[in-house]
PDB file of C-alpha atoms in Angstrom:
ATOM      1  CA  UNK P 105       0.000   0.000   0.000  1.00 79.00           C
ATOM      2  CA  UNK P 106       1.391   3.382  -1.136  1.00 81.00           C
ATOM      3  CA  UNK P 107       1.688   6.192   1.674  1.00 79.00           C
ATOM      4  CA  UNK P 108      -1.261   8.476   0.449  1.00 84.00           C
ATOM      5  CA  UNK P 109      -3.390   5.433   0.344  1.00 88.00           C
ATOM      6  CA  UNK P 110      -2.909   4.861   3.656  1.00 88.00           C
ATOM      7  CA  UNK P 111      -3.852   8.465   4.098  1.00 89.00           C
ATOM      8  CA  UNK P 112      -6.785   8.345   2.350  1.00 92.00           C
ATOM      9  CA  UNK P 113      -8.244   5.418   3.692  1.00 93.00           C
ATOM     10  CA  UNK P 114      -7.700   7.225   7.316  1.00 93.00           C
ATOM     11  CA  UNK P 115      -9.874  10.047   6.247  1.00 94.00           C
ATOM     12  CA  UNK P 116     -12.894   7.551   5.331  1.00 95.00           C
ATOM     13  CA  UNK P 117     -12.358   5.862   8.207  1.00 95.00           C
ATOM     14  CA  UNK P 118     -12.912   9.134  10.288  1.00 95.00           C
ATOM     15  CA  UNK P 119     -15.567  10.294   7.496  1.00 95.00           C
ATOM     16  CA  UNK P 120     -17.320   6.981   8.457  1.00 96.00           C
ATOM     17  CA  UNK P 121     -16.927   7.426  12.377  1.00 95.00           C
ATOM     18  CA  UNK P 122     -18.733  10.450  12.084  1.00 94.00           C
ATOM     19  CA  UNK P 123     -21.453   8.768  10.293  1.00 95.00           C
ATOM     20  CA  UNK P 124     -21.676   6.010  12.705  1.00 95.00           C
ATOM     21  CA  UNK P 125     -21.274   8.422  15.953  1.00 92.00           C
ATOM     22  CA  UNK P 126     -24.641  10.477  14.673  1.00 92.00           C
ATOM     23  CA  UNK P 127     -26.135   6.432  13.970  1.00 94.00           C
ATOM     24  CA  UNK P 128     -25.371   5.479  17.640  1.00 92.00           C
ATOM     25  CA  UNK P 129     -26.884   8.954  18.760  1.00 89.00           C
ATOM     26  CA  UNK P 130     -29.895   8.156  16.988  1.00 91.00           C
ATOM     27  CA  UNK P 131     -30.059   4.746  17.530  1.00 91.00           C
ATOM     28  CA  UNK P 132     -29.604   5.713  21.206  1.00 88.00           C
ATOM     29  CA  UNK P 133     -26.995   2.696  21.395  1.00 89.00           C
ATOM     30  CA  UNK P 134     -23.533   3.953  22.425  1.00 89.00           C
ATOM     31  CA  UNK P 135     -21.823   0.604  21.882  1.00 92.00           C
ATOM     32  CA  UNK P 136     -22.178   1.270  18.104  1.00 93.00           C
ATOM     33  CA  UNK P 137     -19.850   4.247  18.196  1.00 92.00           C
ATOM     34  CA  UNK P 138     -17.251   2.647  20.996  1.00 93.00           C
ATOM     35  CA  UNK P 139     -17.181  -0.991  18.520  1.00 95.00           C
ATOM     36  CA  UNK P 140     -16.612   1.241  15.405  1.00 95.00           C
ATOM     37  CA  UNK P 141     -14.027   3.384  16.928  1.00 94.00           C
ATOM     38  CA  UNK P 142     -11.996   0.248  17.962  1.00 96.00           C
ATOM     39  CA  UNK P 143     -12.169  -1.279  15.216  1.00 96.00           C
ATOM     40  CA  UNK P 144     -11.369   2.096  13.171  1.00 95.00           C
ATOM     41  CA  UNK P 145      -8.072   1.964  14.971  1.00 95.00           C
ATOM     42  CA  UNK P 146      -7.245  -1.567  14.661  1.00 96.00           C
ATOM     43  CA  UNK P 147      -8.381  -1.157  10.888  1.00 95.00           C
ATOM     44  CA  UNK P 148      -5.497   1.643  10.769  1.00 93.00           C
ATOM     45  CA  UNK P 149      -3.348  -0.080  12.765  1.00 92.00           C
ATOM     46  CA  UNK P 150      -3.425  -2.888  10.267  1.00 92.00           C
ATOM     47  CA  UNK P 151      -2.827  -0.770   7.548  1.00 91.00           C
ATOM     48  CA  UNK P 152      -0.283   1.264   8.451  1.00 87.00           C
ATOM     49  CA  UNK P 153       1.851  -1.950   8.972  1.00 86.00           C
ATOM     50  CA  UNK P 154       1.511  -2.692   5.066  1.00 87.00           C
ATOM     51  CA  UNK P 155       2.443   0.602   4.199  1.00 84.00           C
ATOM     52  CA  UNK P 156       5.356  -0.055   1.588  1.00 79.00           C
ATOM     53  CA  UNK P 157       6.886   3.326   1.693  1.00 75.00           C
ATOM     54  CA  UNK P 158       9.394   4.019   4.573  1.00 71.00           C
ATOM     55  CA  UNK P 159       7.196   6.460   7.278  1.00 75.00           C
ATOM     56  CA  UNK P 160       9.207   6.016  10.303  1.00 82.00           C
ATOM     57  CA  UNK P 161      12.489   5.842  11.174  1.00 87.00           C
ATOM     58  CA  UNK P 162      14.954   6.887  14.481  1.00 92.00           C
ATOM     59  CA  UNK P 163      14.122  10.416  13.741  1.00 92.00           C
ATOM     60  CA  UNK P 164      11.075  10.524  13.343  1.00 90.00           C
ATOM     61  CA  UNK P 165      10.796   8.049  16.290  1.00 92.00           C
ATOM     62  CA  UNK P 166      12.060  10.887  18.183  1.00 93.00           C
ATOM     63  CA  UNK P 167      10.076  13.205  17.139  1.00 93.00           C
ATOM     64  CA  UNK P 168       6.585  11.634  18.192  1.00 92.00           C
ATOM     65  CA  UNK P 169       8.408  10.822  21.644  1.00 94.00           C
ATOM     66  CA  UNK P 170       9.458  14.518  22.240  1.00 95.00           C
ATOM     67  CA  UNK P 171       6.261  15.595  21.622  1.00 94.00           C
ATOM     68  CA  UNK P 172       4.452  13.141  23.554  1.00 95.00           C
ATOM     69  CA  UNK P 173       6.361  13.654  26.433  1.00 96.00           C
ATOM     70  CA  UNK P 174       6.024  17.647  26.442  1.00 95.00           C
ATOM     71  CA  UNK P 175       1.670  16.668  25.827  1.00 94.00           C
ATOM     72  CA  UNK P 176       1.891  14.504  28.717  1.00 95.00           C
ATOM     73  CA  UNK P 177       4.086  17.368  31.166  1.00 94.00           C
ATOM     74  CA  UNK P 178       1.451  20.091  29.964  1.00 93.00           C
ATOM     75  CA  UNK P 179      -1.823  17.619  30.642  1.00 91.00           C
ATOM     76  CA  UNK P 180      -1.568  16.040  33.740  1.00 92.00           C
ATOM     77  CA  UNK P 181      -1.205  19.493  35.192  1.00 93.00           C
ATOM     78  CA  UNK P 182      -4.292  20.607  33.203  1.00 89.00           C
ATOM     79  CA  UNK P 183      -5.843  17.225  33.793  1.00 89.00           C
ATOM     80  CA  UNK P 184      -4.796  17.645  37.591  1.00 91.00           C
ATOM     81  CA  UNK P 185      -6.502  21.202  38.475  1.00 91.00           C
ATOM     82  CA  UNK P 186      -9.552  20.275  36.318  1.00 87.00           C
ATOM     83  CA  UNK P 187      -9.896  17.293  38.195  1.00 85.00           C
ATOM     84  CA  UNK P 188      -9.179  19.027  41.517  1.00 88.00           C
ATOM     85  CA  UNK P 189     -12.216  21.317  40.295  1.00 86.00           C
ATOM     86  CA  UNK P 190     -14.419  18.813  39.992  1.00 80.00           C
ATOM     87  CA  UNK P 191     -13.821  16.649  43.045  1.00 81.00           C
ATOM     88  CA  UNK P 192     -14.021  20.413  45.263  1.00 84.00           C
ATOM     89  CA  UNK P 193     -17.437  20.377  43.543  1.00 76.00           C
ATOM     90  CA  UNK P 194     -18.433  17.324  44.660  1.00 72.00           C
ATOM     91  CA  UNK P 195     -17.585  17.019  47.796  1.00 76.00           C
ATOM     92  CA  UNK P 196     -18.475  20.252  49.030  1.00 76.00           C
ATOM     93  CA  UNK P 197     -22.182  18.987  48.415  1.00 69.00           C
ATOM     94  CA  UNK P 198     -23.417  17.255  52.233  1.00 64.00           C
ATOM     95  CA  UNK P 199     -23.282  13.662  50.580  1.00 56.00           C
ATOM     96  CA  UNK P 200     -20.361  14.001  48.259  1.00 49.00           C
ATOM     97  CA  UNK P 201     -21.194  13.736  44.461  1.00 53.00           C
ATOM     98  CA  UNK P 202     -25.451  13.445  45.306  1.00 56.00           C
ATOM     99  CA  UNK P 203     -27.689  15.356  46.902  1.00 57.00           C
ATOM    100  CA  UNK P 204     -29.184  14.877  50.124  1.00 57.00           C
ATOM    101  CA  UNK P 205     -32.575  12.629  50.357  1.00 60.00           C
ATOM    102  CA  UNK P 206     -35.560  13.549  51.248  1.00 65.00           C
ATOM    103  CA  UNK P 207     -37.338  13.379  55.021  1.00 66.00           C
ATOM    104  CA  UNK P 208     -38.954  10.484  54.407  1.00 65.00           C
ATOM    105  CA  UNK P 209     -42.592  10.545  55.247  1.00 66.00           C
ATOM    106  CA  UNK P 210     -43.037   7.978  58.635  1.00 65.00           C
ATOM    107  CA  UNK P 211     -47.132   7.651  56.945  1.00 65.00           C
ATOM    108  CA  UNK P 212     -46.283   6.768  53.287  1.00 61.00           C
ATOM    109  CA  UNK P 213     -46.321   2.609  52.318  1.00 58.00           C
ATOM    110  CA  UNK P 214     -45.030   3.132  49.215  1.00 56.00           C
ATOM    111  CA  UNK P 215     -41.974   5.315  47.895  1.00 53.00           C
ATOM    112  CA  UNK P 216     -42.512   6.857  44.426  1.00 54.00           C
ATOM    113  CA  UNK P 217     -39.850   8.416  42.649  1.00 54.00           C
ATOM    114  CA  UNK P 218     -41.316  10.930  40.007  1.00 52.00           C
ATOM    115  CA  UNK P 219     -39.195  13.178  37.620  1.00 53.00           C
ATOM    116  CA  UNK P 220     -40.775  16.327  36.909  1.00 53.00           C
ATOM    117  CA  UNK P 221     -38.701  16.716  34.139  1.00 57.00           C
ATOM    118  CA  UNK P 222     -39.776  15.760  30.603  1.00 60.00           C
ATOM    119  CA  UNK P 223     -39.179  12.252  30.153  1.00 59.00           C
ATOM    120  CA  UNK P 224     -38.256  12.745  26.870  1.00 61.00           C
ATOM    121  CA  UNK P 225     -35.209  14.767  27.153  1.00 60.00           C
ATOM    122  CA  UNK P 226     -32.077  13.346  29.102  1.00 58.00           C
ATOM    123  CA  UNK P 227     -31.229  15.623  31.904  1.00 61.00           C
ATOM    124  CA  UNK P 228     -27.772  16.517  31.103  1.00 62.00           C
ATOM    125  CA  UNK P 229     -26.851  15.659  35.260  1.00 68.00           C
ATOM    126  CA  UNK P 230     -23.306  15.396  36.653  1.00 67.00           C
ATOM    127  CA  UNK P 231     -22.854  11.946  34.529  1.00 71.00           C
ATOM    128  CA  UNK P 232     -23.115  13.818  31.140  1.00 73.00           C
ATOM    129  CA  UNK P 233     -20.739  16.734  32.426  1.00 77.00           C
ATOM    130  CA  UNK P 234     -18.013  14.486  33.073  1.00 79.00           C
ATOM    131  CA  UNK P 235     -18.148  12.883  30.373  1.00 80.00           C
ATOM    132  CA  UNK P 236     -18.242  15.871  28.188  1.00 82.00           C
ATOM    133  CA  UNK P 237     -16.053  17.309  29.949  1.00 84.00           C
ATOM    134  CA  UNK P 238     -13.774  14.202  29.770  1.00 86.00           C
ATOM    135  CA  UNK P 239     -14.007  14.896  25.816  1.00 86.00           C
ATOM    136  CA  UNK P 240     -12.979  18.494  26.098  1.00 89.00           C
ATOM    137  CA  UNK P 241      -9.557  17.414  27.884  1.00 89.00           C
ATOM    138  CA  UNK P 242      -9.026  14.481  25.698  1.00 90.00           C
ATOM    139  CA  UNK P 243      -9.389  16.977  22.816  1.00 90.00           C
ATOM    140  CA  UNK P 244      -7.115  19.837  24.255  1.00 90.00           C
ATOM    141  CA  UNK P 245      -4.503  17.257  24.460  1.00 91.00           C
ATOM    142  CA  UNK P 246      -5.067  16.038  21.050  1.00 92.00           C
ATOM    143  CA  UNK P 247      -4.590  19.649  19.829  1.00 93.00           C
ATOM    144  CA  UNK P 248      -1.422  19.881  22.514  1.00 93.00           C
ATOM    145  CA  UNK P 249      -0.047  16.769  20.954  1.00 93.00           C
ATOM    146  CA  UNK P 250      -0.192  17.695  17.542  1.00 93.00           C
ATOM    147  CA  UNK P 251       1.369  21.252  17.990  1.00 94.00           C
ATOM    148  CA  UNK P 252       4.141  19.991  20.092  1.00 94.00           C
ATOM    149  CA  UNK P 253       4.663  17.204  17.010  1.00 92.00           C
ATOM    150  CA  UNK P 254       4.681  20.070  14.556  1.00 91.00           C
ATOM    151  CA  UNK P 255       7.045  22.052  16.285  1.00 93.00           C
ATOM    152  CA  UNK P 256       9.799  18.983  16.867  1.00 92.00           C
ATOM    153  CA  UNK P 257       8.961  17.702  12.983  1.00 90.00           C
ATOM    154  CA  UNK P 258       9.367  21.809  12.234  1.00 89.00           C
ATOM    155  CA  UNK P 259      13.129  21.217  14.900  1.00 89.00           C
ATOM    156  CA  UNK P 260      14.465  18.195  12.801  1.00 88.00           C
ATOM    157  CA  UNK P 261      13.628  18.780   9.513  1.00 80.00           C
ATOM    158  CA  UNK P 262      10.132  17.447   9.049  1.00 71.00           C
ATOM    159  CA  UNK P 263       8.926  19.347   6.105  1.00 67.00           C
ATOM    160  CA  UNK P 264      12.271  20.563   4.406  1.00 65.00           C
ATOM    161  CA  UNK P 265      13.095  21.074   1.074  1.00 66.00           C
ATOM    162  CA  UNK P 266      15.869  20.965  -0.956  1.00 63.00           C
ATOM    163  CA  UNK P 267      17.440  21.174  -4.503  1.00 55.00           C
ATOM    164  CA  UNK P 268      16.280  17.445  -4.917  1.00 60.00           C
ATOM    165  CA  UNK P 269      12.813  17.921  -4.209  1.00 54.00           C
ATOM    166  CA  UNK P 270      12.186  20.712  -6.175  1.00 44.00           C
TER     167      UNK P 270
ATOM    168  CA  UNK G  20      27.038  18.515  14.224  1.00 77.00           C
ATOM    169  CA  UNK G  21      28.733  18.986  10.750  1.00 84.00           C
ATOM    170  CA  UNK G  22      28.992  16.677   8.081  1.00 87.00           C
ATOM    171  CA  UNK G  23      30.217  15.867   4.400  1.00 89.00           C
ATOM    172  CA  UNK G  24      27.373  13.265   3.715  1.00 92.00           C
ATOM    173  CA  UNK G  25      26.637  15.552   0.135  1.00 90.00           C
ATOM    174  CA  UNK G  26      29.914  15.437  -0.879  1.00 90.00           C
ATOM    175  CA  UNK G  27      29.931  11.385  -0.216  1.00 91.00           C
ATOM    176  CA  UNK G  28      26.733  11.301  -1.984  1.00 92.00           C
ATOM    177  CA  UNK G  29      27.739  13.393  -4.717  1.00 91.00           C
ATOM    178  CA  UNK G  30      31.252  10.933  -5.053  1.00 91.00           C
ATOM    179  CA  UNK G  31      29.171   7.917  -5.348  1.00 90.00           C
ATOM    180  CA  UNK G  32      26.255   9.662  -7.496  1.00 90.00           C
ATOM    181  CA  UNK G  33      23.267   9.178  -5.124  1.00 91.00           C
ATOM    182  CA  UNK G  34      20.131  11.140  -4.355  1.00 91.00           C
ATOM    183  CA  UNK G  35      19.074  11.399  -0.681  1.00 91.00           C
ATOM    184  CA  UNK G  36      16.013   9.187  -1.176  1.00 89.00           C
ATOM    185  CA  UNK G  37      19.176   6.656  -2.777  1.00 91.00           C
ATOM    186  CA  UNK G  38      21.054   6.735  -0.026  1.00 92.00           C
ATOM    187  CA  UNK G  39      17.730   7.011   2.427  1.00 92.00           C
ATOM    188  CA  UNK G  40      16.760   3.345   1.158  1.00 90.00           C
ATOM    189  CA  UNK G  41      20.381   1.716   1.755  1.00 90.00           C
ATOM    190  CA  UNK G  42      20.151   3.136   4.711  1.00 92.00           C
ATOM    191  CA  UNK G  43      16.856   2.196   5.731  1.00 90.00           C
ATOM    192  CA  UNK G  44      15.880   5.815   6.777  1.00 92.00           C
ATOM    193  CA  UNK G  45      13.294   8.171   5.527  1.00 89.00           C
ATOM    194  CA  UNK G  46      14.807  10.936   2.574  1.00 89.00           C
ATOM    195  CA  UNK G  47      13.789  13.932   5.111  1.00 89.00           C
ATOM    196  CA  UNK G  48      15.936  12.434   7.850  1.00 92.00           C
ATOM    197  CA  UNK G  49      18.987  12.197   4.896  1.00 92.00           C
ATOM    198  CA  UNK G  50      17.993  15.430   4.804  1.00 92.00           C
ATOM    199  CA  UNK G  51      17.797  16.731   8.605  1.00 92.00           C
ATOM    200  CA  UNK G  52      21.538  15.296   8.840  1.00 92.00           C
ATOM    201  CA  UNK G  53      22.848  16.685   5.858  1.00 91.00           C
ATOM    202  CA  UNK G  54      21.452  20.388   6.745  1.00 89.00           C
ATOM    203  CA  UNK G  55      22.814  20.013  10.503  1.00 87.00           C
ATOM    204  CA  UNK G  56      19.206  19.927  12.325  1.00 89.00           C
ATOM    205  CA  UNK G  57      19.704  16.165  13.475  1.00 91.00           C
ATOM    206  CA  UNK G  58      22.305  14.379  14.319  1.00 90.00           C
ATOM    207  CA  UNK G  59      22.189  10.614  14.001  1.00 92.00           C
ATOM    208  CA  UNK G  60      22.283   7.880  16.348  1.00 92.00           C
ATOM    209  CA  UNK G  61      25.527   6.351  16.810  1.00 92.00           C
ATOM    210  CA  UNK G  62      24.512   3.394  15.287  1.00 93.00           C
ATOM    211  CA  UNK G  63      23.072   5.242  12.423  1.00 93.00           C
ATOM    212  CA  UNK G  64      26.393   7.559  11.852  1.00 93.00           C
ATOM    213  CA  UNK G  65      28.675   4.151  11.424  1.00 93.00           C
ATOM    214  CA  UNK G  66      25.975   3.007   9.200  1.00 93.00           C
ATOM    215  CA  UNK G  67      26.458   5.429   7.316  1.00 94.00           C
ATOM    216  CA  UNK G  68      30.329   5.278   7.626  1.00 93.00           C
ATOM    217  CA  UNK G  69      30.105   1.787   6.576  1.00 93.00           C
ATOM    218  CA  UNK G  70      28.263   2.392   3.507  1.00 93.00           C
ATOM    219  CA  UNK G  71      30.779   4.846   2.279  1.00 92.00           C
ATOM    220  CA  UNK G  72      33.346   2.870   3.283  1.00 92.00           C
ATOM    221  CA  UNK G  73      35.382   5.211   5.202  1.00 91.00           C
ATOM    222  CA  UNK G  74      36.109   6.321   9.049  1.00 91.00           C
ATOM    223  CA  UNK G  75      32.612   7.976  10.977  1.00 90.00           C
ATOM    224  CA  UNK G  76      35.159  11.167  11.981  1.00 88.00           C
ATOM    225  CA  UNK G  77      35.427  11.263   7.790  1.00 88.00           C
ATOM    226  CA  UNK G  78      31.933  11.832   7.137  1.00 89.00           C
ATOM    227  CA  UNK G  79      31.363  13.623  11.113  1.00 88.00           C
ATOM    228  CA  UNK G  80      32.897  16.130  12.312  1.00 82.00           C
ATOM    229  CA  UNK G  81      31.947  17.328  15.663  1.00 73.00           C
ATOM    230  CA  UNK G  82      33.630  20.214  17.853  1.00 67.00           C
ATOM    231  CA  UNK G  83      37.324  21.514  17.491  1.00 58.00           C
ATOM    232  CA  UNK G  84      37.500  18.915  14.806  1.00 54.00           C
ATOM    233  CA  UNK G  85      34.537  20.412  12.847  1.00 51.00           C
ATOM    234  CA  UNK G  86      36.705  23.957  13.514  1.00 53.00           C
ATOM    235  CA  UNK G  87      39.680  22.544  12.419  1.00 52.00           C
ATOM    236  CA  UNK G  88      38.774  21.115   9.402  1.00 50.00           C
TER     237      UNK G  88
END
């Protein structure tokens, strides 16, 4: 497999884990999306080991673990205070992360638990905050990564050209 | 570090991307050595040495030798 192909095919696979993200939204089935993605990877994993033209080598090696390392010193400080945030949040509440119960009601047989909300729509609670909030970080250090790679690939000679090229 | 890889490749009439596949390497990391912005692992320098057939202080020069010279 030639290097753009292997390119290529990683843009359809994240084309079709889009698609299949919006399916398992609408589907209401959130395995769909965390199968796909898995298998997206392994998929590229796969195919980046048939690859016939030469993509990595000690340099380039070095590269990806210079920036990884500066993504990782950067993020578990950023990961650290927002998670500091969070658990200050929670357990400044009287029972930690939920609320306190209700008196209960010495006359009542039966306990009922009604939401007033709309049953409908999915309160966004402290469940859906983490986890979105989970996808913010996970995405700043995506964005970290890939700056930090830039900079090292800009440092050795990533994107040079030269009489030969040109 | 300095080198005289281009003047080896230019003695034994080889491109960079040449040279990158004897080598094994990638053409931009013939490239990053030739222009000074990485220097090779040990193991890669005698590699390259070897290849050429000569001494790794022929083809690298580091220091007062790189002054010298």
């Amino acid at each position: 497999m030639k290097r753009n192909t292997f390119y290529l095919l990683a843009g359809i696979v994240a084309l079709a884990e889009v698609g299949i993200f919006w399916l398992s939204v609408d589907l209401e089935r959130p395995i769909l999306i965390q199968v796909a993605f898995v298998l997206g990877v392994l998929l590229l994993y796969a195919a980046r080991r048939r690859v016939e033209d030469r993509i990595e080598d000690e340099r380039t090696a070095m590269i990806t673990q210079k920036a990884a390392l500066r993504t990782l010193e950067v993020f578990w400080v950023v990961f650290f205070a927002v998670s500091l945030g969070g658990a200050v949040a929670a357990f400044s509440r009287p029972l930690g992360l939920r609320p306190p119960h209700p008196p209960l009601d010495p006359n009542a047989t039966h306990m009922l638990v009604i939401r007033i909300t709309d049953p409908d729509v999915l309160p966004f609670d402290l469940f859906g905050r983490f986890a979105v909030g989970q996808l913010v970080l996970l995405c700043l250090m995506i964005f970290l990564y890939v700056g930090f790679r830039m900079y090292y690939a800009r440092k050795y000679g990533e994107w040079d050209t030269d009489e030969e090229q040109d | 570090m300095k080198n005289r890889i281009k003047v080896y490749r230019a003695m034994h009439d080889l491109t960079q991307e040449g040279l990158a596949n004897e080598l094994g390497v990638t053409r931009q990391t013939i490239l990053a050595i030739e222009k000074g912005k990485y220097d090779p692992s040990l193991d890669l320098a005698f590699k390259i040495a070897r290849f050429f057939g000569v001494a790794i202080e022929e083809i690298f020069l580091y220091g007062d030798t790189a002054e010298r010279k």
